Coordinates of C-alpha atoms and ligand atoms in Angstrom, one line a residue:
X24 CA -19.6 -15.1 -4.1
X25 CA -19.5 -14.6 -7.5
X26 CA -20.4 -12.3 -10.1
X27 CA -23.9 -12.4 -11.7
X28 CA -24.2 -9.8 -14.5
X29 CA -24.1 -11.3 -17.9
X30 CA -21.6 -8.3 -19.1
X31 CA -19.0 -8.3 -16.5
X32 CA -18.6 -12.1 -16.2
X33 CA -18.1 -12.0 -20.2
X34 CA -15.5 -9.0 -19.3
X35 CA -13.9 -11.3 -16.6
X36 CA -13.5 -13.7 -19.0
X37 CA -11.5 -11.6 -21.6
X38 CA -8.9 -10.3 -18.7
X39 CA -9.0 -14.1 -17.3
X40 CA -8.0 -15.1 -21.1
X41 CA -5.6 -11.8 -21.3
X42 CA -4.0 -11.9 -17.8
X43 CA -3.2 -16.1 -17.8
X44 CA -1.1 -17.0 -14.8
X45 CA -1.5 -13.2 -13.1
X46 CA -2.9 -14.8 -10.4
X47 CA -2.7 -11.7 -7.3
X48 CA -4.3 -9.9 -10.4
X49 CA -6.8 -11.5 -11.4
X50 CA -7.8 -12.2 -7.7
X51 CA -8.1 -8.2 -7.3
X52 CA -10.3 -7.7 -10.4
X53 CA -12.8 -10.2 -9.4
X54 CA -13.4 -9.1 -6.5
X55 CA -13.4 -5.5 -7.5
X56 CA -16.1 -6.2 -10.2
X57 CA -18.1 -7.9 -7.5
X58 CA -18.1 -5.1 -5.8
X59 CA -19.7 -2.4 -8.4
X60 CA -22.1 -4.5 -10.1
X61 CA -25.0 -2.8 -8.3
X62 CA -23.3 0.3 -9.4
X63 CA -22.7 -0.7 -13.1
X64 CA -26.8 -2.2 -12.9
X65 CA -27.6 1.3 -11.8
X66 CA -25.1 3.2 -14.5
X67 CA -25.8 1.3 -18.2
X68 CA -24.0 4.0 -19.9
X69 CA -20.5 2.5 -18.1
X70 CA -21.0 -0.4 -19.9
X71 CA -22.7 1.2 -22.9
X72 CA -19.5 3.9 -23.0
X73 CA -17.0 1.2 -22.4
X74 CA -15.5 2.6 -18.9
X75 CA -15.5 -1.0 -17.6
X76 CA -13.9 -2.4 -20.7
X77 CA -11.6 0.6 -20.4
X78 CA -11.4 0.1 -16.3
X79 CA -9.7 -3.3 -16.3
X80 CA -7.0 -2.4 -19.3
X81 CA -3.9 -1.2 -17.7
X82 CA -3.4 2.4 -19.5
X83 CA 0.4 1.2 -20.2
X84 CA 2.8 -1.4 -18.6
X85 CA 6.4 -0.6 -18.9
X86 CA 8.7 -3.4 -18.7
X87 CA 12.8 -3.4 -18.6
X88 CA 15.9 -5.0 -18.4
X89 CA 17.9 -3.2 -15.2
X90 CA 21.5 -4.1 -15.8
X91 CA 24.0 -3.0 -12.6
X92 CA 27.6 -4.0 -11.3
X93 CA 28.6 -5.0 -7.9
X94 CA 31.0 -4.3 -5.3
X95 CA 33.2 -7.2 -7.0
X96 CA 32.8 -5.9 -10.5
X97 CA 29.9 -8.4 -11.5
X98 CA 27.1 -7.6 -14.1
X99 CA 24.1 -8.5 -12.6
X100 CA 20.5 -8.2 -14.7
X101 CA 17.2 -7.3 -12.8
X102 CA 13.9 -6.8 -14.6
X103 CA 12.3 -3.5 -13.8
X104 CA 8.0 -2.2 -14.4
X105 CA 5.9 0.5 -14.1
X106 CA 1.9 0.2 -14.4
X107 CA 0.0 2.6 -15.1
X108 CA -3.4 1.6 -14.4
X109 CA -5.6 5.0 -14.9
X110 CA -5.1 8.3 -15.3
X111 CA -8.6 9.5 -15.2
X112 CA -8.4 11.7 -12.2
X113 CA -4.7 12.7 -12.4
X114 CA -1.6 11.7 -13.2
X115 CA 0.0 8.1 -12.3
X116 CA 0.9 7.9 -8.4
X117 CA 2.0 5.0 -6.7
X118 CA 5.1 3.3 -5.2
X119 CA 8.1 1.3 -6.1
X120 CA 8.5 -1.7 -4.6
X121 CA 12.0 -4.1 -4.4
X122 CA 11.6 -7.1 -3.6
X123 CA 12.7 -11.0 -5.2
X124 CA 8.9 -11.8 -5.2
X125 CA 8.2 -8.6 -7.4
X126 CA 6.6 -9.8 -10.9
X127 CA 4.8 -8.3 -13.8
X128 CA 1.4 -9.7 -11.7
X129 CA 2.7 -8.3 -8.5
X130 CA 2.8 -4.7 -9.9
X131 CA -0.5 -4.8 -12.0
X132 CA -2.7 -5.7 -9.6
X133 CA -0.6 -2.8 -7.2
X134 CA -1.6 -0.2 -9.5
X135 CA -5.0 -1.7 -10.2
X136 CA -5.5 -1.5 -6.5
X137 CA -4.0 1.9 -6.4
X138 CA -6.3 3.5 -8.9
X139 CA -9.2 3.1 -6.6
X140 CA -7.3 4.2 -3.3
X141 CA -6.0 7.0 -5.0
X142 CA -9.5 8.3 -5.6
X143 CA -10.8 7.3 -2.5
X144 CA -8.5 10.2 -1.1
X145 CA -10.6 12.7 -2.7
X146 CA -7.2 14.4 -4.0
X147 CA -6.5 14.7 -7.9
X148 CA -4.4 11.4 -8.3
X149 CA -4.4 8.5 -11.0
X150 CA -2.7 5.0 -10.3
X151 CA 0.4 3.4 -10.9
X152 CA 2.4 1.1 -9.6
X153 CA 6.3 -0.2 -10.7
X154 CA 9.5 -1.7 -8.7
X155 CA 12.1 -4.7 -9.8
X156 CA 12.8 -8.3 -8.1
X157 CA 15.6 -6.8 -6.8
X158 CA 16.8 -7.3 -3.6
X159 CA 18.5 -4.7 -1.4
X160 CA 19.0 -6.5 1.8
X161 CA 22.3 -7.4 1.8
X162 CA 24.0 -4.7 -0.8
X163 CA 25.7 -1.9 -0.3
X164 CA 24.7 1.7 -0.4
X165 CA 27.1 2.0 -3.3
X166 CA 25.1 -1.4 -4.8
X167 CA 21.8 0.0 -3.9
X168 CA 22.7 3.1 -5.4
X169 CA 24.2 1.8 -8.8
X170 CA 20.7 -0.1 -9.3
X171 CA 19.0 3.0 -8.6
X172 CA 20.2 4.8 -11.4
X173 CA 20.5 2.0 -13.8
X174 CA 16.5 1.8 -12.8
X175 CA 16.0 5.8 -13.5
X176 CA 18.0 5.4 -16.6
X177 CA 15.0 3.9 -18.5
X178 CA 12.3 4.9 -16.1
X179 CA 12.8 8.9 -16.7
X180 CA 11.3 8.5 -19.5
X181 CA 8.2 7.7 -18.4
X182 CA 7.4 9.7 -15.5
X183 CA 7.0 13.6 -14.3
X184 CA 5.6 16.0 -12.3
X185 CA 2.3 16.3 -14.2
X186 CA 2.2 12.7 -15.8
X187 CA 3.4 10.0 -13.6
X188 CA 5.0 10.6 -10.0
X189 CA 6.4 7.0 -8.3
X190 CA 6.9 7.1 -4.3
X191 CA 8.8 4.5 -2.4
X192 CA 6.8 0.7 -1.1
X193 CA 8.6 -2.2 -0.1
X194 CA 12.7 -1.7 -0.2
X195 CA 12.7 1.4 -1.3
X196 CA 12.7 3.9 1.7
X197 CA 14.7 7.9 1.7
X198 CA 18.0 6.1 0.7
X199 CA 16.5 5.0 -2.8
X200 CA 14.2 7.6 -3.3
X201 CA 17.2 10.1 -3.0
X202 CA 19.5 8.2 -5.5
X203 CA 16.5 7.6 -8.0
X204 CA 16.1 11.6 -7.4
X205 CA 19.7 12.4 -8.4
X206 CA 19.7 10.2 -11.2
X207 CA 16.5 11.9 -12.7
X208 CA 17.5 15.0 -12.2
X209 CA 20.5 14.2 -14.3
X210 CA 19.1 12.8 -17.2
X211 CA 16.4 15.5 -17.2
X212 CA 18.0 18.5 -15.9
X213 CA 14.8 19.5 -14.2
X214 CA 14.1 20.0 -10.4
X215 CA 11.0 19.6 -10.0
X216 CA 8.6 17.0 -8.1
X217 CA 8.8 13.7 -9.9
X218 CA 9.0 11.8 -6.6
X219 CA 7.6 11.7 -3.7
X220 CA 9.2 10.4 0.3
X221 CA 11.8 12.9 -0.5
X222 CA 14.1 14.0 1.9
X223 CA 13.3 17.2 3.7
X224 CA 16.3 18.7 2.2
X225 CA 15.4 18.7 -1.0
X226 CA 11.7 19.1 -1.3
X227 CA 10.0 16.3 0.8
X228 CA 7.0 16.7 3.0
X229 CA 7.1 16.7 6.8
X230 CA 4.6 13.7 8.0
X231 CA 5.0 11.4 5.2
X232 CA 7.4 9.4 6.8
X233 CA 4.7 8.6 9.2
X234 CA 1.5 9.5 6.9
X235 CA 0.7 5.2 6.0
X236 CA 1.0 3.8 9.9
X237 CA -0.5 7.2 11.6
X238 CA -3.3 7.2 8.9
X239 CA -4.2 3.8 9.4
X240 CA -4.6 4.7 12.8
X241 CA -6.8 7.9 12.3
X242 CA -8.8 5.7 10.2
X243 CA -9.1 2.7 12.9
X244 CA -9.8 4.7 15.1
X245 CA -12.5 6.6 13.5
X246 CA -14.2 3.5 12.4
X247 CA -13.9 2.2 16.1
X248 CA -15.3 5.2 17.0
X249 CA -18.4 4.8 15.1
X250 CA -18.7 1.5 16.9
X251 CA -18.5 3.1 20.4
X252 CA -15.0 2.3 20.8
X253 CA -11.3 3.2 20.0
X254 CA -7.3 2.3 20.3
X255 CA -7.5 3.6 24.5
X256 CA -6.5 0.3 26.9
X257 CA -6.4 -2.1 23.9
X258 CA -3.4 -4.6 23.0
X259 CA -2.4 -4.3 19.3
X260 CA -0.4 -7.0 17.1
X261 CA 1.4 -5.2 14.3
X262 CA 3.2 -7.3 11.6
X263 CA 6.2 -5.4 10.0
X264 CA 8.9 -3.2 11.4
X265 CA 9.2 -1.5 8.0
X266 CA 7.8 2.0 7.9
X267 CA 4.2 1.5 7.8
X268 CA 4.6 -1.2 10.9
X269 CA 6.8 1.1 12.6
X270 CA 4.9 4.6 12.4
X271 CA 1.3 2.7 13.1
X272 CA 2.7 1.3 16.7
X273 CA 4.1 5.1 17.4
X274 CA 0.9 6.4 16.5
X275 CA -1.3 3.6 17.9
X276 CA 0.7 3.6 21.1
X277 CA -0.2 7.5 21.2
X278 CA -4.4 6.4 20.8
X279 CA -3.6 4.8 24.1
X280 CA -3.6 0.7 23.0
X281 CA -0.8 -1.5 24.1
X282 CA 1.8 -2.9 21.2
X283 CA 2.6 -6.5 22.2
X284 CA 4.7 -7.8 18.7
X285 CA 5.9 -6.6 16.0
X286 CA 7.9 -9.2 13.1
X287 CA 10.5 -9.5 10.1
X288 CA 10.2 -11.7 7.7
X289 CA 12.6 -14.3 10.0
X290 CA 10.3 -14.0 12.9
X291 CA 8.7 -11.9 15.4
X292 CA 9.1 -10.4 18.9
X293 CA 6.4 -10.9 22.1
X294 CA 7.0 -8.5 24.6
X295 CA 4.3 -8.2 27.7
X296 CA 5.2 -4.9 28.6
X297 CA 4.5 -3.3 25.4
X298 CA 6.9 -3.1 22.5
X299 CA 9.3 -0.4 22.6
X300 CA 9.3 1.3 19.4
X301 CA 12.9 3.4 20.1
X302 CA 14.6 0.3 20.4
X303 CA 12.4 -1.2 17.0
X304 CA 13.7 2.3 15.1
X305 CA 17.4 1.9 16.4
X306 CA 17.4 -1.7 14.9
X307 CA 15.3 -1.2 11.6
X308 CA 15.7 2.5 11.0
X309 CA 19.6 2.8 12.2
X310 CA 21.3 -0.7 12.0
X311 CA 19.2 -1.9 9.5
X312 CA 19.0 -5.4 11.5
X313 CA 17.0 -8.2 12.4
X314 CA 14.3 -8.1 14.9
X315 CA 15.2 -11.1 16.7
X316 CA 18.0 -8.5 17.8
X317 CA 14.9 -6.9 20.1
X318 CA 15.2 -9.8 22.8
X319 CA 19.1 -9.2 23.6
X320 CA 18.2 -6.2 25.7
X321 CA 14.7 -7.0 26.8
X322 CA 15.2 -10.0 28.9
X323 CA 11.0 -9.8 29.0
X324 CA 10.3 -10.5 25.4
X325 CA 10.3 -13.7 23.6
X326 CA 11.4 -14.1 19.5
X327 CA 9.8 -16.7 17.2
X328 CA 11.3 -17.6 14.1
X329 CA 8.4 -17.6 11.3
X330 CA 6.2 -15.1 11.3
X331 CA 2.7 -16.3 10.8
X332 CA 2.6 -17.3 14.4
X333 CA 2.4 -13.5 15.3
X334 CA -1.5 -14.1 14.9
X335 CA -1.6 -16.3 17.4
X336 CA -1.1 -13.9 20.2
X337 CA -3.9 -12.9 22.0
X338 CA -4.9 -9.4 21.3
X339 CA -8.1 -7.1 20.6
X340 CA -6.9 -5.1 17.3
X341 CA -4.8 -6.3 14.5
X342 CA -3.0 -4.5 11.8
X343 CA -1.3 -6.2 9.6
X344 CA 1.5 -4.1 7.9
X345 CA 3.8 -6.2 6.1
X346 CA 3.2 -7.5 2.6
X347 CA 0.6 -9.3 0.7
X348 CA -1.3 -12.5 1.9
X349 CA 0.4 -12.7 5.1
X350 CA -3.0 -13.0 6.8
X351 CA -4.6 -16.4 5.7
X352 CA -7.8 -18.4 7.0
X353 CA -5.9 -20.2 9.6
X354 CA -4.8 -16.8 11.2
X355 CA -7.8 -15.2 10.8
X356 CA -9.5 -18.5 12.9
X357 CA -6.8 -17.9 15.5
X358 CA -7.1 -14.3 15.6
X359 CA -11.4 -14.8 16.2
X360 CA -10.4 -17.8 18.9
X361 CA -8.4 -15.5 20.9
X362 CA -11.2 -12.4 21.2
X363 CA -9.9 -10.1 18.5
X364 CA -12.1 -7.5 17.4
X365 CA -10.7 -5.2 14.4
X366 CA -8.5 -6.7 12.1
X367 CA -7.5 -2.9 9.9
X368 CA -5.0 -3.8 7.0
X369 CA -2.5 -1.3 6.7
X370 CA -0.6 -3.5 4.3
X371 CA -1.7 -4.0 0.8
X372 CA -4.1 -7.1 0.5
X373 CA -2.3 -8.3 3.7
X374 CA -5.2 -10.6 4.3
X375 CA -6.4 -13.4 1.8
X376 CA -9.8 -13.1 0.4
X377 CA -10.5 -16.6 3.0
X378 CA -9.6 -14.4 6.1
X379 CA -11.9 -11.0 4.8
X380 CA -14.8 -13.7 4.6
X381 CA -14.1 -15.2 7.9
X382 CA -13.4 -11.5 9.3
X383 CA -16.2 -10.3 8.4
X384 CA -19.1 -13.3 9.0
X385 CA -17.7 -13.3 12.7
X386 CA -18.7 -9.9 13.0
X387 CA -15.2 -7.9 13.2
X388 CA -14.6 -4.6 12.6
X389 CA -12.2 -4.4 9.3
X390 CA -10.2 -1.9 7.3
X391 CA -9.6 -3.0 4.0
X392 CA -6.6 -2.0 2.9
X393 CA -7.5 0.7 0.1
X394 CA -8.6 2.8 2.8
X395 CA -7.1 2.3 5.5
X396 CA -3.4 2.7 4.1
X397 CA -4.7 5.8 2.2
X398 CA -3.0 8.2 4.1
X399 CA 1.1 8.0 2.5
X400 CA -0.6 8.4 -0.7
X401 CA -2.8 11.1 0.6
X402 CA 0.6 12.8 1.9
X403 CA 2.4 11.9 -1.1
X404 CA -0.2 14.2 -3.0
X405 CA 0.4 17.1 -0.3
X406 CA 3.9 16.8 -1.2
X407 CA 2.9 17.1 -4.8
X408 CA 1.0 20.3 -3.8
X409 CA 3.6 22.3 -1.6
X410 CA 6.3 21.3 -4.7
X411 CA 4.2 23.0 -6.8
X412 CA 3.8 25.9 -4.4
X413 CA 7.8 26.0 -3.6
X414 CA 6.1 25.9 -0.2
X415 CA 6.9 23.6 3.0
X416 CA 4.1 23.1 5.2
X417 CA 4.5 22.2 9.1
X418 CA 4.8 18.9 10.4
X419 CA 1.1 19.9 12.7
X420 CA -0.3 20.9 8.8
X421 CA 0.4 18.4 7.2
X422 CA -0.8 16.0 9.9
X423 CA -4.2 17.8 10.3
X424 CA -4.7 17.2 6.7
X425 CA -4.0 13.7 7.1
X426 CA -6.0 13.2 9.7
X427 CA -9.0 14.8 8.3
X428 CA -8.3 12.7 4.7
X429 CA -8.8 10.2 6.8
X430 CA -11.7 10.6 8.8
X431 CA -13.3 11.2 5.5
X432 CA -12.3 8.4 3.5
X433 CA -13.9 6.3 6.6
X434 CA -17.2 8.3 6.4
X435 CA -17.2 8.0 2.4
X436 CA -16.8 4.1 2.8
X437 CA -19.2 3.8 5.5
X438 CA -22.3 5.8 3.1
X439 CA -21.7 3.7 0.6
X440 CA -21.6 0.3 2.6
X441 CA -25.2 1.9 3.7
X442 CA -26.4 3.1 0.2
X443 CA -25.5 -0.2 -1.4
X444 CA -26.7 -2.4 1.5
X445 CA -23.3 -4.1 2.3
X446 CA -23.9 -4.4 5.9
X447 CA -19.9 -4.7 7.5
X448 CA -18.7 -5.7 4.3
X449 CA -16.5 -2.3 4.2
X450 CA -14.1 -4.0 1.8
X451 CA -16.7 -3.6 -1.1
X452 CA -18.0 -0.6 -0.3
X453 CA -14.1 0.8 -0.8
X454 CA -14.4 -0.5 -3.8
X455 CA -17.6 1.3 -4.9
X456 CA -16.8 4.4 -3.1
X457 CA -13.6 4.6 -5.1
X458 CA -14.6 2.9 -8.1
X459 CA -17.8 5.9 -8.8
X460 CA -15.4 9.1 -9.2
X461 CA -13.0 7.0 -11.8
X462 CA -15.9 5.9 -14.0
X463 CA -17.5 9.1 -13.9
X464 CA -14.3 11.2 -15.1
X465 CA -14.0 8.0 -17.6
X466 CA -17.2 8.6 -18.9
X467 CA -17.0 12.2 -19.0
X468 CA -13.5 11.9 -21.4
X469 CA -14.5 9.6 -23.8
X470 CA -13.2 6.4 -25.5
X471 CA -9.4 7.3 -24.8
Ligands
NDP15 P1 9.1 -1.9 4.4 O1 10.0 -2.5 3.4 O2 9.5 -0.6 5.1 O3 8.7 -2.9 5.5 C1 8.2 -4.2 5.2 C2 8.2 -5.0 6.5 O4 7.4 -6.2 6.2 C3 9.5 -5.4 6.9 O5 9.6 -5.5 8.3 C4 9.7 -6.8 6.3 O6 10.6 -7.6 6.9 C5 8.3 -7.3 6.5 N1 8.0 -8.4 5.5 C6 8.2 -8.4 4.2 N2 7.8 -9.6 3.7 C7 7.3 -10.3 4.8 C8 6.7 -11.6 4.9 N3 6.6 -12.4 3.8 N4 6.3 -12.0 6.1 C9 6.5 -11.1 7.2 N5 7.0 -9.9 7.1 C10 7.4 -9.5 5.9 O7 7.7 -1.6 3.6 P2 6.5 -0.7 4.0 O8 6.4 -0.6 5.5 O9 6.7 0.6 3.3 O10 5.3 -1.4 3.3 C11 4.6 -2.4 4.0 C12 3.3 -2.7 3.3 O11 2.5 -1.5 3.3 C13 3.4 -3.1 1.8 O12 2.3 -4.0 1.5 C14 3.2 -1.8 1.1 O13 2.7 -2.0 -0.2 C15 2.1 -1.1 2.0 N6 2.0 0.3 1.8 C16 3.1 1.1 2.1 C17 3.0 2.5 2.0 C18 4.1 3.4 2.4 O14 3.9 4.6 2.4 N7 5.3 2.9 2.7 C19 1.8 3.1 1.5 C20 0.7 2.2 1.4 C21 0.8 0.8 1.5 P3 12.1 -7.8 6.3 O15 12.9 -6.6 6.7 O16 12.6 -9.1 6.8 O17 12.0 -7.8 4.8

């Protein structure tokens, strides 16, 4: 596949030249212009007003040294970003992530990704992206903590509640997002809803803990659904037992499927009976351990170290919820050998642009990841709202909202694929269903 208008290969060009070496980027932009240029032949006036010029250019990227000390008194030096891709339907919003593997790259294409997900919601959100390559497995709270602040130090002032509003990703989970909070509110005196995946305690929203992983099952399911099927009597593979891995087997558990493994980045856990997601919480949630940890009291289930061999167990529904690129061609081959049928990413890009093709030309069913992980950004936005409101809604509220966000980012998706002739290729019609609300609200504000 490739792309065919005479403008936007010119345009790829320029951000190929611009963006050397920003390879997950790159990637991401590509494939996004791939997917609107039937839009963009049917709009001239989004390449006559710049938008797609505009579209590809990172509003702002915000990059910074994040100095901290350690338990032993030694100065350590992390680098810390924020992206802000586009802010033409709202203001910045979009995670944190720490991680080693976190680069300038890693975090644009986030937020790039981000901008169209965000709209896909149909709330009032922009996208952004940000985190730091550092590591918090291993530190101590009081480590973790001292980073935080040293991270909100320079970050504060860049964000708020009507500009740019970060949420937690990879590594950063209530723990960071409550130091990060007391460190803004500091600087900045103000109490008010900068983050969001705060605690409860102090303005977080009921149901966000599990909005990603119960989303991405409202979504499955709807698309299976739509299909004549759904979750009931089938056996799921999740990868992760972070909080989107976690929250999708509760939830998919509750549609009726079977969970038969689950991973870490060490390895991953087999278990026949169906995985037992208190014992999963207790380790990840609690101890903050390894999942190898699962076999000592389940004399049933197996551990593998590595974890790409997770795709090699049989099962009917995949959802990978780890991190990026964890799905590649050879797992997608396995995962089609063994009678798989639905492969919905609840990670973002989880699955190489190899495995979509193969997905999708053996006929599975498949949630790209822009939708179907829509829902902690969706319930990010609610906690936006009842901040705004000095409101707390209910845990069934907020959940109902969620669900229907859901259902409708499916149904938006699946027009589009039909307007735009895409057949099952669900993954670009994301893009265009996301994509046509930016560009208008782009054209409608000018060359800014
Ligand atoms: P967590 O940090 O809570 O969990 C990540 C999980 O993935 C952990 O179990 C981790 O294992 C595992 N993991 C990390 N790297 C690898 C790897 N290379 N191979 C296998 N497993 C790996 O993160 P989240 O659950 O919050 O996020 C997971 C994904 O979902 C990310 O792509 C994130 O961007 C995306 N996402 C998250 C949202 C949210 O609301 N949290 C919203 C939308 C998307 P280990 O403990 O060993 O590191």
């Amino acid at each position: 596949m490739s792309i065919k208008n005479a403008y936007l290969q010119q345009l790829m060009e320029t951000v190929e030249k611009r963006n050397a070496g920003d390879e997950q980027f790159l990637i991401t932009v590509r494939s996004v212009l791939e997917s609107v240029e039937p839009v963009v032949e049917a709009h001239p006036e989004y390449i006559e007003m710049g938008v797609m010029d505009l579209f590809v250019e990172p509003e702002r990227v915000i990059k910074f040294r994040v100095p901290w000390v350690d338990d032993k008194g030694k100065v350590h030096v992390n680098r810390g970003y924020r992206v802000q891709s586009n802010s033409a339907i709202g203001p910045y919003k979009g995670g944190l992530r720490l991680h080693p593997s976190v680069t300038e790259d890693t975090v644009k294409f986030l937020a790039f990704e981000q901008t169209l997900k965000n709209s896909l919601t149909g709330l009032p959100i922009g996208g952004g992206k940000g985190g730091s390559d550092f590591d918090p497995k291993g530190k101590s709270d009081m480590e973790v903590m001292r980073f935080c602040q040293s991270f909100m130090n320079e970050l504060y002032r860049h964000i708020g509640p009507d500009c740019d509003v970060p949420a937690g990703d990879i590594g950063v989970g209530a723990r960071e997002i409550g130091y990060l909070y007391g460190q803004y509110k500091k600087l900045t005196g103000q109490y008010c809803g900068v983050l969001t995946g705060k605690g409860l305690s102090y303005g977080g929203s009921l149901a966000r803990k599990e909005a990603t992983g119960y989303g991405l099952c409202y979504y499955t399911e709807e698309m299976l659904k739509s299909f004549g099927k759904s979750f009931q009597g089938q056996t799921v593979v999740i990868s992760g037992s972070g909080n989107v891995a976690i929250y999708a087997c509760e939830k998919a558990t509750q549609l009726g499927a079977k969970v038969v493994a689950m991973c870490d980045s060490n390895g991953y856990v087999y278990d026949p009976d169906g995985i037992d997601l208190d014992a999963v919480k207790l380790i990840k949630e609690v101890r903050r351990g390894r999942i190898k940890e699962y076999v000592a009291d389940h004399p049933k289930a197996e551990y593998h170290e590595g974890c790409k061999g997770i795709w090699t167990v049989k099962c009917d529904i995949a959802l990978p919820c780890a991190t990026q690129n964890e799905l590649d061609l050879e797992s997608a081959k396995a995962l089609i050998a063994n009678g798989c049928f639905c492969v919905s990413e609840g990670a973002n890009m989880p699955c190489t642009m190899e495995a979509i093709d193969a997905i999708l030309s053996a006929g599975l069913y498949f949630g790209p990841a822009k939708a179907a992980n829509a829902g902690g950004v969706a319930t990010s936005a609610l906690e936006m709202s009842q901040n705004s409101e000095r409101l707390s809604w209910s845990f069934a509220e907020v959940d109902a909202k969620l669900k229907d966000i859901m259902v409708n980012i499916f149904h938006n998706v699946a027009d589009a694929a039909q307007e735009y002739d895409f057949g099952n290729n669900f993954e670009k019609a994301a893009n265009v269903a996301g994509f046509l609300k930016v560009a208008d609200a782009m054209l409608a504000q000018g060359v800014c």
